[in-house]
Tab-separated table of C-alpha atoms in Angstrom:
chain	number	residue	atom	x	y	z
X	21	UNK	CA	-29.400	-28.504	-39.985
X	22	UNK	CA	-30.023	-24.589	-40.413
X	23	UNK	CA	-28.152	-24.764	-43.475
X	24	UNK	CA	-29.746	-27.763	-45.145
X	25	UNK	CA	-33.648	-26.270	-43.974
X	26	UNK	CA	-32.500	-23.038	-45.879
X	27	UNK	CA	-31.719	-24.661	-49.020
X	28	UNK	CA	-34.789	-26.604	-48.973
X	29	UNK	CA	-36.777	-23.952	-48.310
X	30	UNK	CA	-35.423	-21.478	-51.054
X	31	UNK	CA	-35.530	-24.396	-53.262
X	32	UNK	CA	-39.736	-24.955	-52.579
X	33	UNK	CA	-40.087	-21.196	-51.891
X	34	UNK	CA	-41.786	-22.049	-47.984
X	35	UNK	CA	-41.438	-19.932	-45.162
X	36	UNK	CA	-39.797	-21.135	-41.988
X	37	UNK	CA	-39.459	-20.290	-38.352
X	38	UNK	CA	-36.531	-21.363	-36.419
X	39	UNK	CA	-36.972	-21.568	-32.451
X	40	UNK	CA	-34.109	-21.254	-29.925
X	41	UNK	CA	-31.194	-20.997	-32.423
X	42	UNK	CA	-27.809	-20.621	-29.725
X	43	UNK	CA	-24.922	-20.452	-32.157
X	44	UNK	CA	-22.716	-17.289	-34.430
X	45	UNK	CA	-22.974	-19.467	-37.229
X	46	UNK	CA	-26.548	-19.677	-37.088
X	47	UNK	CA	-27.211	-16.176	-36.737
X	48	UNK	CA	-25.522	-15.602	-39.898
X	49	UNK	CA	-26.858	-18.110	-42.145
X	50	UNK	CA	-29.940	-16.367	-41.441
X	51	UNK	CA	-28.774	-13.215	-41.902
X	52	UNK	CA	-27.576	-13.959	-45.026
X	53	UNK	CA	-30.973	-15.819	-45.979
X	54	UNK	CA	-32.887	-12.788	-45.007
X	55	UNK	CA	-30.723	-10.556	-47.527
X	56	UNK	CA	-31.381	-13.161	-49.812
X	57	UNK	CA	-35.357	-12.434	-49.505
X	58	UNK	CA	-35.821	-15.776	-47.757
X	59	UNK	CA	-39.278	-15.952	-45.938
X	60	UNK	CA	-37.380	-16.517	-42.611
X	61	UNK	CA	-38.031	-16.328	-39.010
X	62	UNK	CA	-36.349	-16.970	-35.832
X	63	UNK	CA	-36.054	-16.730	-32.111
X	64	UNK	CA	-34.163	-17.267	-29.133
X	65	UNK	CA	-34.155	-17.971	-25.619
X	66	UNK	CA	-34.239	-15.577	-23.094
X	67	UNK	CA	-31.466	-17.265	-20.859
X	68	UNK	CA	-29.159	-18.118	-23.837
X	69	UNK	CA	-28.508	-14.078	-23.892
X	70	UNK	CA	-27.084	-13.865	-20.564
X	71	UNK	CA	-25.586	-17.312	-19.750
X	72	UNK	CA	-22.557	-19.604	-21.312
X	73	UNK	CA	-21.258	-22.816	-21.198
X	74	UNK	CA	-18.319	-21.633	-18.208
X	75	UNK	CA	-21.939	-22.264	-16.205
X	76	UNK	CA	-21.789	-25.927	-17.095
X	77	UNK	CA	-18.286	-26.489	-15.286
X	78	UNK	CA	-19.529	-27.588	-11.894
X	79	UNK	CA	-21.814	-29.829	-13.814
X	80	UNK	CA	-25.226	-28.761	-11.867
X	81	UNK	CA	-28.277	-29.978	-14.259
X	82	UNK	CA	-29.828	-26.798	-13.547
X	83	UNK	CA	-27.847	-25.472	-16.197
X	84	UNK	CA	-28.476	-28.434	-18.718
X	85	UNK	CA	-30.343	-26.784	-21.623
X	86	UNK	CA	-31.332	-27.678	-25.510
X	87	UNK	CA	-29.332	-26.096	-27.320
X	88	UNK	CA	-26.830	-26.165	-24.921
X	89	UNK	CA	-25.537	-23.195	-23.701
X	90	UNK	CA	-22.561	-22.032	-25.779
X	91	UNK	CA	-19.597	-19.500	-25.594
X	92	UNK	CA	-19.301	-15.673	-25.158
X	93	UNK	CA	-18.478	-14.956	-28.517
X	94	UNK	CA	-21.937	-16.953	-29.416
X	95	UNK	CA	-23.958	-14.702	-26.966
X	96	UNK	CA	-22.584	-11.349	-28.108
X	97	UNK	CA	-23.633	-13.037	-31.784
X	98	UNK	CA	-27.498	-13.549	-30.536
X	99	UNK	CA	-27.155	-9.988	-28.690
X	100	UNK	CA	-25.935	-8.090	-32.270
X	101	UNK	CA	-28.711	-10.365	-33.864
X	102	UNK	CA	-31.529	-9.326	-32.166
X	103	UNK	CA	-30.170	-5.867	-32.655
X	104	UNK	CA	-29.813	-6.090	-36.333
X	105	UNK	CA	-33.087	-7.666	-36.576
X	106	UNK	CA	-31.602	-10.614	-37.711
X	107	UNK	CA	-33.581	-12.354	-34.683
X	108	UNK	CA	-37.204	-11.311	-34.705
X	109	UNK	CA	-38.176	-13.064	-31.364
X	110	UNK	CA	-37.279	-13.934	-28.033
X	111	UNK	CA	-38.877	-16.870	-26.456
X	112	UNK	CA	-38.921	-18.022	-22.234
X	113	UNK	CA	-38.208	-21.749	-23.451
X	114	UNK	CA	-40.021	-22.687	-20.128
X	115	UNK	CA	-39.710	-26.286	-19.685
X	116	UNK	CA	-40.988	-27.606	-15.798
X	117	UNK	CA	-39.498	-30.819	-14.777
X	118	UNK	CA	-40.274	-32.626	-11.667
X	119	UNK	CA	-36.998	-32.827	-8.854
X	120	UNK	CA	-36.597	-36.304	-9.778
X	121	UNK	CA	-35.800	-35.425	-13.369
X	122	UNK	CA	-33.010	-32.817	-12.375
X	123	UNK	CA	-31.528	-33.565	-8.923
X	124	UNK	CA	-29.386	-36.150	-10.817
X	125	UNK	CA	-26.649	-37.165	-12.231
X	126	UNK	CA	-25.389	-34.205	-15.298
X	127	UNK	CA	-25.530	-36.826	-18.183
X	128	UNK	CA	-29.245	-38.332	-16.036
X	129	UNK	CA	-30.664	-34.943	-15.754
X	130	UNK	CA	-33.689	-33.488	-18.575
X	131	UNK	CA	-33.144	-30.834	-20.715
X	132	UNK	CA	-34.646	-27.334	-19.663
X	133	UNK	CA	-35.625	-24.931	-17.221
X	134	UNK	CA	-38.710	-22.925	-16.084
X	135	UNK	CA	-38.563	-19.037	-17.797
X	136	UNK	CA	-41.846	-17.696	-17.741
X	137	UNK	CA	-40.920	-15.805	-14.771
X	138	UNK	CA	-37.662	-14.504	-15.475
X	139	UNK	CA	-37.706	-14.235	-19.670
X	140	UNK	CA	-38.411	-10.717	-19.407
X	141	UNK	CA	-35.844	-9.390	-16.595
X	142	UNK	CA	-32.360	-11.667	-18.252
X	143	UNK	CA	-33.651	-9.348	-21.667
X	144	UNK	CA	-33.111	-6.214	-19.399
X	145	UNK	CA	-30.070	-8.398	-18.419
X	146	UNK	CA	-28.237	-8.755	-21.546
X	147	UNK	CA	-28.523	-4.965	-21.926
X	148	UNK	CA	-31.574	-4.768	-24.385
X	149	UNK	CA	-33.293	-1.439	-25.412
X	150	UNK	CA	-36.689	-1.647	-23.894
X	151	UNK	CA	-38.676	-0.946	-27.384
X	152	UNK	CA	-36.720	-3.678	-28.499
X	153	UNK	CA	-37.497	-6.211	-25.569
X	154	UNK	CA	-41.074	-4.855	-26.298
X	155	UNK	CA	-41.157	-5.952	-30.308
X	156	UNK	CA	-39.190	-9.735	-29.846
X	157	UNK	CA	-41.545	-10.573	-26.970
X	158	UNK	CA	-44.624	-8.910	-27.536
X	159	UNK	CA	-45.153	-7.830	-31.392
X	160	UNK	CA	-42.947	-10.009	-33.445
X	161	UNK	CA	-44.280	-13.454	-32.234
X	162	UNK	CA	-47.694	-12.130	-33.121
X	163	UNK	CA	-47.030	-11.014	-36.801
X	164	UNK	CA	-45.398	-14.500	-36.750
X	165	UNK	CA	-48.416	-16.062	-35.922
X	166	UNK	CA	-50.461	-13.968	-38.162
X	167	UNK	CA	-52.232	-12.662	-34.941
X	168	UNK	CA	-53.864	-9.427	-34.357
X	169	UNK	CA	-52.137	-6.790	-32.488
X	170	UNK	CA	-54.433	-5.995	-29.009
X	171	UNK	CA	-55.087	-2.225	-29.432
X	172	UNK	CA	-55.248	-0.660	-25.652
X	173	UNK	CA	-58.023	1.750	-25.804
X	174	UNK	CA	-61.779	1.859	-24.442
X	175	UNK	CA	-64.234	-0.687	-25.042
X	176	UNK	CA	-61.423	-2.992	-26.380
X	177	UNK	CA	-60.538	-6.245	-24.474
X	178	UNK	CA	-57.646	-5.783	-21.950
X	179	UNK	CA	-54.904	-7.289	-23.571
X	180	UNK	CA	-51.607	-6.076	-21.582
X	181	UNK	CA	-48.557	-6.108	-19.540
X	182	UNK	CA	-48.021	-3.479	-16.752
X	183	UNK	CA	-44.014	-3.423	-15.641
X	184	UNK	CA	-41.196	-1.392	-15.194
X	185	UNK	CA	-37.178	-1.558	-15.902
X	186	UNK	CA	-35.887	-0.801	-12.581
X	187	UNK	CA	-37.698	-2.203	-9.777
X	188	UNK	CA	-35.308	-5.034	-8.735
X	189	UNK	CA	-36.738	-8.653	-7.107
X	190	UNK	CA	-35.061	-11.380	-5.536
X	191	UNK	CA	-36.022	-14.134	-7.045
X	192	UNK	CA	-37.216	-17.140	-4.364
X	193	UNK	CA	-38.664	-20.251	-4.310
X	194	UNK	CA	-41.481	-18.528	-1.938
X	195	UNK	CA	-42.804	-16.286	-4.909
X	196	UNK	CA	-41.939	-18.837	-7.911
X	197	UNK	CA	-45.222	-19.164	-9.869
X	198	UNK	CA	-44.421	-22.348	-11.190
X	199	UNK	CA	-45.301	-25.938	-9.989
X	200	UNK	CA	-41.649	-26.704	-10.400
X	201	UNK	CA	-38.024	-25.299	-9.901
X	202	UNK	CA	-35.514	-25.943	-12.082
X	203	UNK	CA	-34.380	-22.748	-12.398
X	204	UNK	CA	-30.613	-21.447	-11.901
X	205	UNK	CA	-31.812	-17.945	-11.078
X	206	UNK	CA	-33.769	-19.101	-8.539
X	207	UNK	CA	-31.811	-17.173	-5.364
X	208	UNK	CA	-31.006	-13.944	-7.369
X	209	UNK	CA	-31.571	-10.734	-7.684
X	210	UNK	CA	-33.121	-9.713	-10.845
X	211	UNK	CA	-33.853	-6.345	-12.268
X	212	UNK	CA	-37.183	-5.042	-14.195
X	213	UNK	CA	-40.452	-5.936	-12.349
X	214	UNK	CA	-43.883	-7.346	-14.162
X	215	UNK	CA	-46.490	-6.486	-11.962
X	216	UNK	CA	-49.741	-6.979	-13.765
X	217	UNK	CA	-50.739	-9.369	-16.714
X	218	UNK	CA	-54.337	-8.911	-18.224
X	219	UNK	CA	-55.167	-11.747	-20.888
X	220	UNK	CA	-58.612	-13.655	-22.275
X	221	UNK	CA	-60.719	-11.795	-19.330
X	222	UNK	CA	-57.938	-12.909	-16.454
X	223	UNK	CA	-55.836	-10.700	-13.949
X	224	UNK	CA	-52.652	-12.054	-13.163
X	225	UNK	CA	-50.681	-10.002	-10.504
């Protein structure tokens, strides 16, 4: 599908964003459409950079993603892509589902998990530069979007992210901020701490 979208964008001359791409071969079709001057974009999930599909063996739906998660050599493919700049963004994918739509049945189960909370610490994770994490989560999207960059100075709305790279948190369903909790990290210990969020006149701590 990457393919085809490619040719039929170079053949009308359109820009086009792809979101979540999971796969090698993916990561260098667009590679190769970028050095072709392509208008393309991309981005990929935060957990598809630190988890594969030996995850799915004891078939537990909190692992049941789209795109599925894939192999190591597919990871390490993302991880050089982002690197490369190949990848311009990565994304939390965070998709709540209610219990009854997970505590079933693998082949049952929805797609997804919650990753608003943990997008930021699995980029630390997968052994990301921190001015990189900074550009695919913060910077990139925006210039996607053709949306203005918050400048952090006075008189200027507060428009930022206060967190460090070491502070480590164990991740519980006590201090999930989400209404639901289909998340596989959920009982770990993660590493790089947000601990302030200031966005359209609102304090998140």
């Amino acid at each position: 599908m990457i393919a085809r979208d490619l040719y039929l964008a170079e053949y009308t001359g359109s820009k086009i964003h792809f979101s979540t791409i999971s796969t090698t071969r993916s990561v260098e079709l667009i590679r190769e459409a970028k050095r072709k001057g392509l208008e393309v974009s991309c981005d990929v999930a935060a957990h598809h950079l630190v988890l594969t599909d030996d995850a799915l063996l004891g078939f537990d739906s909190l692992y049941k993603v789209k795109p599925p998660l894939r192999t190591q050599e597919d990871v390490e493919a993302l991880i050089k892509g982002l690197n490369d700049n190949t990848i311009d963004a990565i994304v939390s994918q965070h998709t709540p589902h209610e219990i009854e739509f997970k505590d079933v049945e693998f082949e049952a189960a929805e797609f997804g998990i919650i990753g608003l909370q943990t997008a930021f610490s699995l980029a630390l994770k997968a052994g990301l530069d921190i001015n990189l994490i900074v550009r695919k989560m913060a910077l990139n999207p925006r210039a996607i979007l053709n949306l203005e960059i918050p400048a952090i100075k006075e008189w200027e709305p507060a428009n930022l992210v206060i967190f460090d790279t070491v502070t480590e948190w164990e991740y519980t369903n006590k201090n999930n901020r989400s209404k639901s909790y289909n998340s596989p990290f959920i009982g770990d210990t993660l590493k790089g701490k947000v601990f302030l969020t200031i966005n359209h006149n609102q304090l998140y701590k």
